[in-house]
Amino acid sequence: MPTATSTRSPPRTPETEQRRAVMARCALATREELRAALDRLGPVDGAEDLRPAETGLVMARGRIGGDGRAFNLGEMTVTRAAVRLSGGETGFAYHLGRDREKARLAAILDAVWQRPERRAAVKAALARAGGRRAAEDAAAARRSAATKVNFFTMVRGED
């Protein structure tokens, strides 16, 4: 009798969470910020394309109210890349949109981050992208707060 395969994701370790954070910062960065981050890191030994950057579609799913039945919302354009450095580190990246160079740069940064001695340098190199994104989020929050309406109830009559 065949056994059922497990669909559980691997355990989340501190290292996995740190890598997720770096990959998320790469996803939110612009192509120019990723290029500048690689320039700040200095020379990176040749990155071989395991999978050349390619663009395709993924189905976005949604839920009404966050907890209703899932439905197909529509397709989104996604670009992915996979590279391997000469030391054997393999980097991956997925980005919304069609920017193949951005996906490849992010995959290289992911591979460089996997070298324990380079992790702090990669985080520092990506700090400017994180600062820009935080400033954009704060500006959006200020714009949104300016439209906030506070409702209150006035008592009518003698109840």
Short mmCIF file of C-alpha atoms in Angstrom, two decimals:
data_model
loop_
_atom_site.label_atom_id
_atom_site.label_comp_id
_atom_site.label_asym_id
_atom_site.label_seq_id
_atom_site.Cartn_x
_atom_site.Cartn_y
_atom_site.Cartn_z
CA MET A 1 0.00 0.00 0.00
CA PRO A 2 1.53 3.37 -1.00
CA THR A 3 2.22 5.83 1.76
CA ALA A 4 1.05 9.42 1.67
CA THR A 5 3.70 12.03 1.14
CA SER A 6 4.01 14.81 3.64
CA THR A 7 3.23 18.34 2.50
CA ARG A 8 4.70 19.94 5.58
CA SER A 9 7.31 22.58 5.01
CA PRO A 10 10.76 22.15 6.53
CA PRO A 11 11.30 23.55 10.02
CA ARG A 12 12.07 27.25 10.23
CA THR A 13 15.54 27.75 11.58
CA PRO A 14 17.12 31.13 12.37
CA GLU A 15 19.31 30.70 9.28
CA THR A 16 16.27 30.02 7.09
CA GLU A 17 14.49 33.08 8.45
CA GLN A 18 17.55 35.27 7.82
CA ARG A 19 17.76 34.01 4.25
CA ARG A 20 14.05 34.70 3.75
CA ALA A 21 14.58 38.26 4.99
CA VAL A 22 17.48 38.83 2.57
CA MET A 23 15.48 37.37 -0.33
CA ALA A 24 12.49 39.57 0.59
CA ARG A 25 14.70 42.65 0.65
CA CYS A 26 16.05 41.68 -2.79
CA ALA A 27 12.49 41.29 -4.06
CA LEU A 28 11.59 44.81 -2.92
CA ALA A 29 14.79 46.41 -4.22
CA THR A 30 15.14 48.01 -7.63
CA ARG A 31 17.54 46.68 -10.26
CA GLU A 32 19.87 49.62 -9.65
CA GLU A 33 19.90 48.97 -5.88
CA LEU A 34 20.77 45.31 -6.46
CA ARG A 35 23.55 46.25 -8.88
CA ALA A 36 24.91 48.79 -6.38
CA ALA A 37 24.78 46.18 -3.60
CA LEU A 38 26.86 43.78 -5.70
CA ASP A 39 29.31 46.58 -6.50
CA ARG A 40 29.69 47.30 -2.75
CA LEU A 41 30.43 43.61 -2.09
CA GLY A 42 33.38 43.64 -4.46
CA PRO A 43 34.21 40.98 -7.01
CA VAL A 44 32.03 37.89 -7.01
CA ASP A 45 33.49 34.81 -8.64
CA GLY A 46 31.76 33.77 -11.84
CA ALA A 47 28.10 33.02 -11.48
CA GLU A 48 26.97 30.21 -13.75
CA ASP A 49 23.33 30.23 -14.82
CA LEU A 50 21.64 27.01 -13.73
CA ARG A 51 18.39 28.31 -15.10
CA PRO A 52 18.63 31.44 -17.23
CA ALA A 53 16.28 34.15 -16.07
CA GLU A 54 12.87 33.42 -17.55
CA THR A 55 9.48 35.05 -17.39
CA GLY A 56 6.18 33.26 -17.01
CA LEU A 57 2.75 33.47 -15.43
CA VAL A 58 1.49 32.29 -12.05
CA MET A 59 -2.09 32.14 -10.88
CA ALA A 60 -2.89 34.50 -8.03
CA ARG A 61 -5.50 33.15 -5.64
CA GLY A 62 -7.62 35.10 -3.21
CA ARG A 63 -10.16 34.65 -0.45
CA ILE A 64 -13.15 36.81 0.34
CA GLY A 65 -12.62 38.34 3.77
CA GLY A 66 -9.39 36.41 4.18
CA ASP A 67 -11.14 33.21 5.27
CA GLY A 68 -13.63 32.33 2.53
CA ARG A 69 -13.16 29.71 -0.15
CA ALA A 70 -10.14 30.27 -2.37
CA PHE A 71 -10.76 31.47 -5.92
CA ASN A 72 -8.55 32.25 -8.90
CA LEU A 73 -8.03 36.01 -8.95
CA GLY A 74 -5.96 36.20 -12.13
CA GLU A 75 -2.51 35.64 -13.58
CA MET A 76 0.61 37.59 -12.63
CA THR A 77 3.89 37.90 -14.51
CA VAL A 78 6.86 36.46 -12.58
CA THR A 79 10.54 36.23 -13.49
CA ARG A 80 12.84 33.65 -11.91
CA ALA A 81 16.55 32.89 -12.02
CA ALA A 82 18.94 30.31 -10.54
CA VAL A 83 22.74 30.65 -10.40
CA ARG A 84 25.66 28.71 -8.93
CA LEU A 85 28.90 30.29 -7.77
CA SER A 86 32.26 28.56 -8.22
CA GLY A 87 32.18 27.57 -4.53
CA GLY A 88 28.98 25.58 -5.09
CA GLU A 89 26.52 28.01 -3.49
CA THR A 90 23.22 28.07 -5.37
CA GLY A 91 21.08 31.21 -5.41
CA PHE A 92 17.46 31.58 -6.43
CA ALA A 93 15.19 34.55 -7.03
CA TYR A 94 11.57 35.13 -8.04
CA HIS A 95 10.24 38.62 -8.80
CA LEU A 96 6.97 40.06 -9.95
CA GLY A 97 7.36 41.58 -13.39
CA ARG A 98 9.59 40.95 -16.40
CA ASP A 99 12.99 42.25 -15.27
CA ARG A 100 15.35 39.34 -16.00
CA GLU A 101 18.49 41.19 -14.96
CA LYS A 102 16.95 42.03 -11.58
CA ALA A 103 16.10 38.36 -10.99
CA ARG A 104 19.65 37.28 -11.89
CA LEU A 105 21.24 39.94 -9.64
CA ALA A 106 19.02 38.87 -6.74
CA ALA A 107 19.93 35.21 -7.30
CA ILE A 108 23.64 36.12 -7.19
CA LEU A 109 23.11 38.02 -3.93
CA ASP A 110 21.26 35.00 -2.49
CA ALA A 111 24.18 32.75 -3.43
CA VAL A 112 26.76 35.14 -1.94
CA TRP A 113 24.72 35.35 1.29
CA GLN A 114 25.04 31.58 1.71
CA ARG A 115 28.74 32.01 2.47
CA PRO A 116 28.75 32.56 6.25
CA GLU A 117 31.65 35.01 6.10
CA ARG A 118 29.80 37.24 3.58
CA ARG A 119 26.36 37.38 5.27
CA ALA A 120 26.93 40.59 7.20
CA ALA A 121 28.35 42.28 4.10
CA VAL A 122 25.31 41.29 2.01
CA LYS A 123 22.92 42.62 4.68
CA ALA A 124 24.88 45.87 4.89
CA ALA A 125 24.94 46.21 1.09
CA LEU A 126 21.15 45.80 0.96
CA ALA A 127 20.54 48.23 3.84
CA ARG A 128 20.05 51.20 1.48
CA ALA A 129 17.25 49.37 -0.34
CA GLY A 130 15.59 48.63 2.99
CA GLY A 131 15.90 52.28 4.04
CA ARG A 132 14.30 53.47 0.82
CA ARG A 133 11.46 51.01 1.20
CA ALA A 134 10.87 52.02 4.84
CA ALA A 135 10.73 55.70 3.81
CA GLU A 136 8.21 54.87 1.04
CA ASP A 137 6.07 52.88 3.50
CA ALA A 138 6.15 55.74 6.03
CA ALA A 139 5.12 58.25 3.35
CA ALA A 140 2.23 56.00 2.29
CA ALA A 141 1.15 55.68 5.93
CA ARG A 142 1.18 59.48 6.32
CA ARG A 143 -0.90 59.93 3.17
CA SER A 144 -3.36 57.31 4.38
CA ALA A 145 -3.56 58.80 7.89
CA ALA A 146 -4.47 62.18 6.41
CA THR A 147 -7.70 60.66 5.05
CA LYS A 148 -8.70 58.96 8.30
CA VAL A 149 -12.17 59.81 9.55
CA ASN A 150 -13.05 59.41 13.22
CA PHE A 151 -16.69 58.64 13.79
CA PHE A 152 -18.38 59.13 17.12
CA THR A 153 -21.94 58.88 18.35
CA MET A 154 -23.74 61.81 19.83
CA VAL A 155 -26.46 61.19 22.35
CA ARG A 156 -29.84 62.45 21.24
CA GLY A 157 -32.54 63.22 23.69
CA GLU A 158 -32.77 61.85 27.16
CA ASP A 159 -32.24 58.11 27.14
#
